[in-house]
Each structure stands twice: as C-alpha cells, then as structure tokens.
GROMACS .gro file of C-alpha atoms in nm:
model
  126
    1MET     CA    1  -5.997 -22.893 -12.279
    2SER     CA    2  -6.343 -22.942 -12.130
    3GLY     CA    3  -6.374 -23.089 -11.790
    4THR     CA    4  -6.559 -23.099 -11.474
    5ILE     CA    5  -6.539 -22.948 -11.099
    6ARG     CA    6  -6.704 -23.119 -10.869
    7VAL     CA    7  -6.724 -22.876 -10.523
    8LYS     CA    8  -6.881 -23.013 -10.164
    9CYS     CA    9  -6.906 -22.855  -9.827
   10ALA     CA   10  -6.813 -23.078  -9.558
   11ARG     CA   11  -7.085 -22.897  -9.285
   12CYS     CA   12  -7.407 -22.910  -9.462
   13GLY     CA   13  -7.341 -23.173  -9.796
   14TYR     CA   14  -7.382 -22.918 -10.077
   15ASN     CA   15  -7.256 -23.100 -10.341
   16LYS     CA   16  -7.223 -22.949 -10.735
   17ARG     CA   17  -7.088 -23.055 -11.065
   18PHE     CA   18  -7.007 -22.791 -11.331
   19GLU     CA   19  -6.907 -22.866 -11.660
   20THR     CA   20  -6.606 -22.616 -11.775
   21GLY     CA   21  -6.351 -22.540 -12.043
   22GLY     CA   22  -6.373 -22.623 -12.437
   23PHE     CA   23  -6.628 -22.458 -12.641
   24TYR     CA   24  -6.997 -22.582 -12.732
   25GLY     CA   25  -7.075 -22.713 -13.070
   26GLU     CA   26  -7.244 -22.469 -13.323
   27GLU     CA   27  -7.580 -22.538 -13.204
   28VAL     CA   28  -7.521 -22.321 -12.879
   29ALA     CA   29  -7.326 -22.103 -13.079
   30ALA     CA   30  -7.606 -22.042 -13.335
   31ARG     CA   31  -7.890 -21.976 -13.023
   32ALA     CA   32  -7.653 -21.734 -12.864
   33GLU     CA   33  -7.571 -21.527 -13.225
   34LYS     CA   34  -7.971 -21.508 -13.273
   35GLU     CA   35  -7.997 -21.427 -12.889
   36ILE     CA   36  -7.704 -21.159 -12.925
   37ALA     CA   37  -7.903 -21.031 -13.247
   38ASP     CA   38  -8.251 -21.021 -13.103
   39GLY     CA   39  -8.060 -20.802 -12.834
   40ARG     CA   40  -8.113 -21.035 -12.535
   41TYR     CA   41  -7.778 -20.966 -12.390
   42GLY     CA   42  -7.801 -20.621 -12.402
   43GLY     CA   43  -7.702 -20.356 -12.645
   44GLU     CA   44  -7.313 -20.325 -12.617
   45ILE     CA   45  -7.277 -20.675 -12.771
   46ALA     CA   46  -7.503 -20.643 -12.991
   47ALA     CA   47  -7.388 -20.340 -13.155
   48PHE     CA   48  -7.029 -20.482 -13.163
   49TYR     CA   49  -7.200 -20.804 -13.335
   50LYS     CA   50  -7.409 -20.565 -13.586
   51LYS     CA   51  -7.108 -20.369 -13.717
   52CYS     CA   52  -6.884 -20.702 -13.749
   53ALA     CA   53  -6.836 -20.789 -14.138
   54ALA     CA   54  -6.815 -21.166 -14.046
   55PRO     CA   55  -6.891 -21.238 -13.685
   56ARG     CA   56  -6.775 -21.582 -13.530
   57VAL     CA   57  -6.977 -21.665 -13.217
   58LEU     CA   58  -6.848 -21.925 -12.921
   59ALA     CA   59  -6.976 -22.009 -12.649
   60LYS     CA   60  -6.819 -22.185 -12.352
   61PRO     CA   61  -6.932 -22.301 -11.987
   62ALA     CA   62  -6.816 -22.122 -11.702
   63ILE     CA   63  -6.869 -22.093 -11.362
   64PHE     CA   64  -7.009 -21.769 -11.182
   65ARG     CA   65  -7.088 -21.684 -10.832
   66CYS     CA   66  -7.305 -21.413 -10.742
   67PRO     CA   67  -7.129 -21.157 -10.481
   68TYR     CA   68  -7.459 -21.066 -10.332
   69CYS     CA   69  -7.647 -21.395 -10.214
   70GLY     CA   70  -7.353 -21.627 -10.308
   71ALA     CA   71  -7.523 -21.867 -10.532
   72LEU     CA   72  -7.307 -22.069 -10.761
   73LYS     CA   73  -7.421 -22.164 -11.102
   74GLU     CA   74  -7.292 -22.263 -11.451
   75ASP     CA   75  -7.395 -22.020 -11.736
   76LEU     CA   76  -7.231 -21.936 -12.068
   77ILE     CA   77  -6.919 -21.697 -12.175
   78LEU     CA   78  -7.014 -21.563 -12.501
   79LEU     CA   79  -6.693 -21.431 -12.731
   80VAL     CA   80  -6.783 -21.284 -13.035
   81ARG     CA   81  -6.499 -21.252 -13.349
   82ASP     CA   82  -6.438 -21.063 -13.624
   83GLY     CA   83  -6.082 -21.107 -13.768
   84GLU     CA   84  -5.850 -20.979 -13.438
   85GLU     CA   85  -6.125 -20.782 -13.270
   86GLU     CA   86  -6.316 -20.924 -13.002
   87PHE     CA   87  -6.619 -20.909 -12.772
   88SER     CA   88  -6.643 -21.125 -12.456
   89TYR     CA   89  -6.946 -21.093 -12.294
   90ALA     CA   90  -6.989 -21.292 -11.905
   91ALA     CA   91  -7.224 -21.033 -11.713
   92ARG     CA   92  -7.544 -21.150 -11.628
   93PRO     CA   93  -7.778 -21.122 -11.364
   94CYS     CA   94  -7.842 -21.386 -11.078
   95LYS     CA   95  -8.090 -21.610 -11.131
   96LYS     CA   96  -8.166 -21.639 -10.732
   97CYS     CA   97  -8.161 -21.324 -10.613
   98GLY     CA   98  -8.186 -21.096 -10.922
   99LYS     CA   99  -7.882 -20.872 -10.901
  100ALA     CA  100  -7.738 -20.743 -11.132
  101GLN     CA  101  -7.367 -20.873 -11.176
  102VAL     CA  102  -7.197 -21.228 -11.128
  103ASP     CA  103  -6.840 -21.262 -11.072
  104TYR     CA  104  -6.685 -21.497 -11.320
  105VAL     CA  105  -6.489 -21.797 -11.091
  106ASP     CA  106  -6.175 -21.941 -11.291
  107GLU     CA  107  -6.238 -22.313 -11.289
  108ARG     CA  108  -5.861 -22.348 -11.312
  109THR     CA  109  -5.818 -22.204 -10.985
  110PHE     CA  110  -6.139 -22.253 -10.795
  111PRO     CA  111  -6.040 -22.057 -10.496
  112GLU     CA  112  -6.066 -22.336 -10.211
  113GLY     CA  113  -6.261 -22.215  -9.908
  114THR     CA  114  -6.521 -22.036 -10.125
  115PRO     CA  115  -6.864 -21.965  -9.892
  116CYS     CA  116  -7.081 -22.262  -9.979
  117PRO     CA  117  -7.406 -22.116 -10.113
  118LYS     CA  118  -7.613 -22.308  -9.848
  119CYS     CA  119  -7.471 -22.296  -9.522
  120GLY     CA  120  -7.145 -22.012  -9.566
  121GLY     CA  121  -6.902 -22.318  -9.489
  122LYS     CA  122  -6.593 -22.335  -9.701
  123LEU     CA  123  -6.642 -22.555 -10.011
  124GLU     CA  124  -6.352 -22.789 -10.143
  125LYS     CA  125  -6.251 -22.920 -10.494
  126ALA     CA  126  -6.431 -23.290 -10.417
   0.00000   0.00000   0.00000
C-alpha cells in the first residue's frame, strides 16, 4: 500500500513530502536489476543476484536519515527474491555529506521529534 508522509518543522518552516510503501512498477525494478548486475550496489547483493536461479527484483520507496548530518531523503529499498530466499538492500551513502551509512526510517512509525535537518528543531507529521 503506497502513501505519502509530510513532515514539517515549526521552528524554521522546513517542509518535505515523502512517497512511502508499495512497490514500484517493472520499469524501476528492471533498471535496479541492471544496476545490481553491474555492481552499482556493491558485491554482496550482486553475488546473491548472480547465484539465483530465477531472481526477481523489487524496488520500493523509503525514507532514510543520515546519523551524521541529519539529512532526510527518499530512496529505494531493493529486494532480490529467488524462491524462499531474499536479500534486502537499503545501505547507501548520504548524498549530502558522503558518510557511508544512512538509517532507514519506518514510515509507519516516523518518530515525532526527529531532528530537523535544516535547524535541528523537532519535526512533526503534517
């Protein structure tokens, strides 16, 4: 089930809308599949993909927060499935500061009071 989350900061006016949930269509999954095979997402997911007899790639939108600079971004969670086996990939460097790992924010429980990436105030769901 797809949806939207909007967050705002009462202190500075930061306002952002994120698409959440649901899986993207075949076009996004096919592009992700090619990028996995080309090694764009690293060796671990590529190795899993290559050993699959009949891999199925799914991509869904998610919210990520950098623990270093606080940036919030929407990006993909990739799932590679082969029968009962599944590999999930959500690790990406922050596009703002370049640090190695961003944290997944569960859209169902987007924590009230998450620090605003602009001013450090508390974000609220709008």
